[in-house]
PDB file of C-alpha atoms in Angstrom:
ATOM      1  CA  MET A  24      74.613 -61.660  93.548  1.00  0.00           C
ATOM      2  CA  PHE A  25      73.786 -64.407  91.086  1.00  0.00           C
ATOM      3  CA  ARG A  26      77.471 -64.660  90.213  1.00  0.00           C
ATOM      4  CA  THR A  27      78.466 -65.061  93.862  1.00  0.00           C
ATOM      5  CA  MET A  28      75.954 -67.871  94.331  1.00  0.00           C
ATOM      6  CA  MET A  29      77.254 -69.686  91.242  1.00  0.00           C
ATOM      7  CA  ILE A  30      80.847 -69.433  92.478  1.00  0.00           C
ATOM      8  CA  ALA A  31      79.813 -70.670  95.920  1.00  0.00           C
ATOM      9  CA  ALA A  32      77.933 -73.623  94.375  1.00  0.00           C
ATOM     10  CA  ALA A  33      80.970 -74.522  92.238  1.00  0.00           C
ATOM     11  CA  LEU A  34      83.266 -74.368  95.264  1.00  0.00           C
ATOM     12  CA  LEU A  35      80.875 -76.507  97.292  1.00  0.00           C
ATOM     13  CA  ALA A  36      80.743 -79.181  94.555  1.00  0.00           C
ATOM     14  CA  THR A  37      84.552 -79.208  94.338  1.00  0.00           C
ATOM     15  CA  ALA A  38      84.904 -79.531  98.119  1.00  0.00           C
ATOM     16  CA  GLU A  39      82.387 -82.403  98.222  1.00  0.00           C
ATOM     17  CA  THR A  40      84.442 -84.347  95.655  1.00  0.00           C
ATOM     18  CA  ALA A  41      87.648 -83.679  97.598  1.00  0.00           C
ATOM     19  CA  PHE A  42      86.109 -84.841 100.893  1.00  0.00           C
ATOM     20  CA  ALA A  43      84.723 -87.954  99.228  1.00  0.00           C
ATOM     21  CA  GLY A  44      88.276 -89.158  98.664  1.00  0.00           C
ATOM     22  CA  GLY A  45      88.240 -88.387  94.980  1.00  0.00           C
ATOM     23  CA  HIS A  46      85.461 -90.896  94.271  1.00  0.00           C
ATOM     24  CA  GLY A  47      83.033 -88.273  93.065  1.00  0.00           C
ATOM     25  CA  GLY A  48      80.439 -86.493  95.106  1.00  0.00           C
ATOM     26  CA  GLY A  49      77.921 -88.620  96.910  1.00  0.00           C
ATOM     27  CA  HIS A  50      78.785 -91.922  95.206  1.00  0.00           C
ATOM     28  CA  GLU A  51      79.957 -94.556  97.646  1.00  0.00           C
ATOM     29  CA  ALA A  52      82.380 -97.218  96.500  1.00  0.00           C
ATOM     30  CA  SER A  53      81.036-100.743  96.802  1.00  0.00           C
ATOM     31  CA  ALA A  54      82.391-102.690  99.741  1.00  0.00           C
ATOM     32  CA  PRO A  55      84.856-105.470  98.953  1.00  0.00           C
ATOM     33  CA  PRO A  56      83.468-108.991  99.285  1.00  0.00           C
ATOM     34  CA  PRO A  57      83.975-110.468 102.751  1.00  0.00           C
ATOM     35  CA  ALA A  58      87.072-112.623 103.095  1.00  0.00           C
ATOM     36  CA  ALA A  59      86.586-116.336 103.574  1.00  0.00           C
ATOM     37  CA  LYS A  60      86.319-117.054 107.263  1.00  0.00           C
ATOM     38  CA  GLN A  61      89.419-118.834 108.514  1.00  0.00           C
ATOM     39  CA  GLU A  62      88.606-121.438 111.106  1.00  0.00           C
ATOM     40  CA  GLY A  63      90.616-121.256 114.283  1.00  0.00           C
ATOM     41  CA  PRO A  64      92.593-124.080 115.829  1.00  0.00           C
ATOM     42  CA  PRO A  65      90.645-127.313 116.383  1.00  0.00           C
ATOM     43  CA  ALA A  66      91.832-127.590 119.990  1.00  0.00           C
ATOM     44  CA  LYS A  67      93.093-125.514 122.868  1.00  0.00           C
ATOM     45  CA  ALA A  68      95.499-125.906 125.759  1.00  0.00           C
ATOM     46  CA  ILE A  69      94.240-125.837 129.317  1.00  0.00           C
ATOM     47  CA  ILE A  70      95.897-126.313 132.663  1.00  0.00           C
ATOM     48  CA  GLY A  71      94.071-128.788 134.843  1.00  0.00           C
ATOM     49  CA  LYS A  72      94.875-131.101 137.717  1.00  0.00           C
ATOM     50  CA  HIS A  73      97.061-133.131 135.306  1.00  0.00           C
ATOM     51  CA  GLY A  74      99.043-130.117 134.125  1.00  0.00           C
ATOM     52  CA  PRO A  75      98.831-128.570 130.652  1.00  0.00           C
ATOM     53  CA  ILE A  76      96.803-130.687 128.230  1.00  0.00           C
ATOM     54  CA  LEU A  77      95.176-130.308 124.829  1.00  0.00           C
ATOM     55  CA  VAL A  78      91.402-130.522 124.665  1.00  0.00           C
ATOM     56  CA  ASP A  79      88.964-130.332 121.780  1.00  0.00           C
ATOM     57  CA  LEU A  80      86.566-127.412 121.483  1.00  0.00           C
ATOM     58  CA  LYS A  81      84.080-129.261 123.740  1.00  0.00           C
ATOM     59  CA  GLY A  82      86.717-129.586 126.471  1.00  0.00           C
ATOM     60  CA  MET A  83      87.333-133.315 125.990  1.00  0.00           C
ATOM     61  CA  THR A  84      90.908-134.508 126.519  1.00  0.00           C
ATOM     62  CA  LEU A  85      92.932-135.338 123.423  1.00  0.00           C
ATOM     63  CA  TYR A  86      95.424-138.183 123.129  1.00  0.00           C
ATOM     64  CA  THR A  87      98.282-139.294 120.910  1.00  0.00           C
ATOM     65  CA  PHE A  88      99.198-142.858 119.943  1.00  0.00           C
ATOM     66  CA  GLU A  89     102.869-143.812 120.122  1.00  0.00           C
ATOM     67  CA  ARG A  90     102.569-146.009 117.010  1.00  0.00           C
ATOM     68  CA  ASP A  91     101.804-142.908 114.910  1.00  0.00           C
ATOM     69  CA  THR A  92     105.393-142.157 113.961  1.00  0.00           C
ATOM     70  CA  SER A  93     105.324-141.025 110.320  1.00  0.00           C
ATOM     71  CA  GLY A  94     103.791-137.611 110.912  1.00  0.00           C
ATOM     72  CA  THR A  95     101.536-138.091 107.894  1.00  0.00           C
ATOM     73  CA  ALA A  96      99.340-141.086 108.775  1.00  0.00           C
ATOM     74  CA  SER A  97      97.210-142.573 111.516  1.00  0.00           C
ATOM     75  CA  THR A  98      97.703-146.186 112.560  1.00  0.00           C
ATOM     76  CA  CYS A  99      94.477-146.286 114.579  1.00  0.00           C
ATOM     77  CA  ASP A 100      91.848-147.597 112.157  1.00  0.00           C
ATOM     78  CA  ALA A 101      88.748-149.819 112.229  1.00  0.00           C
ATOM     79  CA  LYS A 102      88.101-151.175 115.760  1.00  0.00           C
ATOM     80  CA  CYS A 103      90.762-148.917 117.257  1.00  0.00           C
ATOM     81  CA  ALA A 104      89.044-145.822 115.849  1.00  0.00           C
ATOM     82  CA  GLU A 105      85.766-146.908 117.455  1.00  0.00           C
ATOM     83  CA  THR A 106      87.220-146.686 120.970  1.00  0.00           C
ATOM     84  CA  ARG A 107      89.646-143.881 120.106  1.00  0.00           C
ATOM     85  CA  PRO A 108      87.736-141.595 117.721  1.00  0.00           C
ATOM     86  CA  PRO A 109      90.026-139.348 115.699  1.00  0.00           C
ATOM     87  CA  LEU A 110      89.667-135.577 116.003  1.00  0.00           C
ATOM     88  CA  THR A 111      87.984-135.194 112.626  1.00  0.00           C
ATOM     89  CA  ALA A 112      88.662-132.296 110.303  1.00  0.00           C
ATOM     90  CA  PRO A 113      86.426-131.031 107.503  1.00  0.00           C
ATOM     91  CA  ASP A 114      87.466-131.853 103.940  1.00  0.00           C
ATOM     92  CA  ASN A 115      88.481-128.225 103.349  1.00  0.00           C
ATOM     93  CA  ALA A 116      90.533-127.910 106.567  1.00  0.00           C
ATOM     94  CA  VAL A 117      93.912-126.199 106.296  1.00  0.00           C
ATOM     95  CA  ALA A 118      96.835-126.296 108.688  1.00  0.00           C
ATOM     96  CA  THR A 119      96.882-123.547 111.296  1.00  0.00           C
ATOM     97  CA  GLY A 120      99.775-122.937 113.675  1.00  0.00           C
ATOM     98  CA  ASP A 121     100.990-126.247 115.120  1.00  0.00           C
ATOM     99  CA  PHE A 122      97.893-128.057 113.842  1.00  0.00           C
ATOM    100  CA  THR A 123      98.126-130.011 110.594  1.00  0.00           C
ATOM    101  CA  VAL A 124      95.653-132.119 108.643  1.00  0.00           C
ATOM    102  CA  ILE A 125      96.211-135.815 107.976  1.00  0.00           C
ATOM    103  CA  THR A 126      94.272-137.990 105.554  1.00  0.00           C
ATOM    104  CA  ARG A 127      93.323-141.309 107.128  1.00  0.00           C
ATOM    105  CA  GLY A 128      93.318-144.672 105.369  1.00  0.00           C
ATOM    106  CA  ASP A 129      89.555-144.372 104.808  1.00  0.00           C
ATOM    107  CA  GLY A 130      90.070-141.009 103.065  1.00  0.00           C
ATOM    108  CA  LYS A 131      88.645-138.913 105.916  1.00  0.00           C
ATOM    109  CA  LYS A 132      90.607-136.011 107.371  1.00  0.00           C
ATOM    110  CA  MET A 133      91.781-135.644 110.952  1.00  0.00           C
ATOM    111  CA  TRP A 134      93.748-133.095 112.962  1.00  0.00           C
ATOM    112  CA  ALA A 135      97.287-133.588 114.204  1.00  0.00           C
ATOM    113  CA  TYR A 136      99.315-131.508 116.640  1.00  0.00           C
ATOM    114  CA  ARG A 137     102.931-131.079 115.604  1.00  0.00           C
ATOM    115  CA  TYR A 138     102.367-133.958 113.168  1.00  0.00           C
ATOM    116  CA  ARG A 139     100.989-136.285 115.881  1.00  0.00           C
ATOM    117  CA  PRO A 140      97.412-137.417 115.092  1.00  0.00           C
ATOM    118  CA  LEU A 141      94.904-136.478 117.794  1.00  0.00           C
ATOM    119  CA  TYR A 142      92.208-138.714 119.242  1.00  0.00           C
ATOM    120  CA  THR A 143      89.523-138.593 121.906  1.00  0.00           C
ATOM    121  CA  SER A 144      88.621-141.582 124.089  1.00  0.00           C
ATOM    122  CA  GLN A 145      85.330-143.399 124.669  1.00  0.00           C
ATOM    123  CA  LEU A 146      86.520-143.866 128.279  1.00  0.00           C
ATOM    124  CA  ASP A 147      86.108-140.128 128.942  1.00  0.00           C
ATOM    125  CA  SER A 148      82.546-139.086 129.713  1.00  0.00           C
ATOM    126  CA  SER A 149      82.964-135.417 130.618  1.00  0.00           C
ATOM    127  CA  PRO A 150      85.393-132.554 130.001  1.00  0.00           C
ATOM    128  CA  GLY A 151      88.596-132.903 131.980  1.00  0.00           C
ATOM    129  CA  ASP A 152      88.454-136.719 132.226  1.00  0.00           C
ATOM    130  CA  VAL A 153      91.750-138.420 131.399  1.00  0.00           C
ATOM    131  CA  ASN A 154      90.635-142.067 131.531  1.00  0.00           C
ATOM    132  CA  GLY A 155      92.051-142.652 128.055  1.00  0.00           C
ATOM    133  CA  ASN A 156      95.621-142.117 129.276  1.00  0.00           C
ATOM    134  CA  ASP A 157      97.221-145.578 129.114  1.00  0.00           C
ATOM    135  CA  PRO A 158     101.001-145.500 128.595  1.00  0.00           C
ATOM    136  CA  THR A 159     101.184-149.319 128.730  1.00  0.00           C
ATOM    137  CA  GLN A 160      98.992-149.401 125.594  1.00  0.00           C
ATOM    138  CA  LEU A 161     100.964-146.491 124.081  1.00  0.00           C
ATOM    139  CA  TRP A 162      98.195-143.880 124.537  1.00  0.00           C
ATOM    140  CA  ARG A 163      99.254-140.588 126.088  1.00  0.00           C
ATOM    141  CA  ILE A 164      97.560-137.311 126.936  1.00  0.00           C
ATOM    142  CA  ALA A 165      98.328-134.757 124.227  1.00  0.00           C
ATOM    143  CA  ARG A 166     100.404-131.949 125.699  1.00  0.00           C
ATOM    144  CA  PRO A 167     100.866-128.446 124.261  1.00  0.00           C
ATOM    145  CA  TYR A 168     104.648-128.645 124.099  1.00  0.00           C
TER     146      TYR A 168
END
């Protein structure tokens, strides 16, 4: 009887190790450290009464400036940036999808869509406003295409 119990105990210990994935009985492997959280896109596309447009995460309309032609720089600085605030990016921002990061003349980062710097407008007071659209001054609503 004692022999049967010893064999059963040995088999049980072997089975426990096998079911534990070979890590040893009862010892859990430590969890891997969590991956760094990747921020999502800084803007989204919506369809409103003016068709498909890009808006920031607060729903405010985004604009592009026709003088921004290099794809790597913003030409809207100083006074211009006061009325057309750039869509700022954190210092550690990385490109995601069609969104890239541009370093402004003052060293701050901003978001661009398909290499076109993105701006908001002081003329817009609530989500969905498009008062900053002024093609005669070379400001256009940012479109997701």
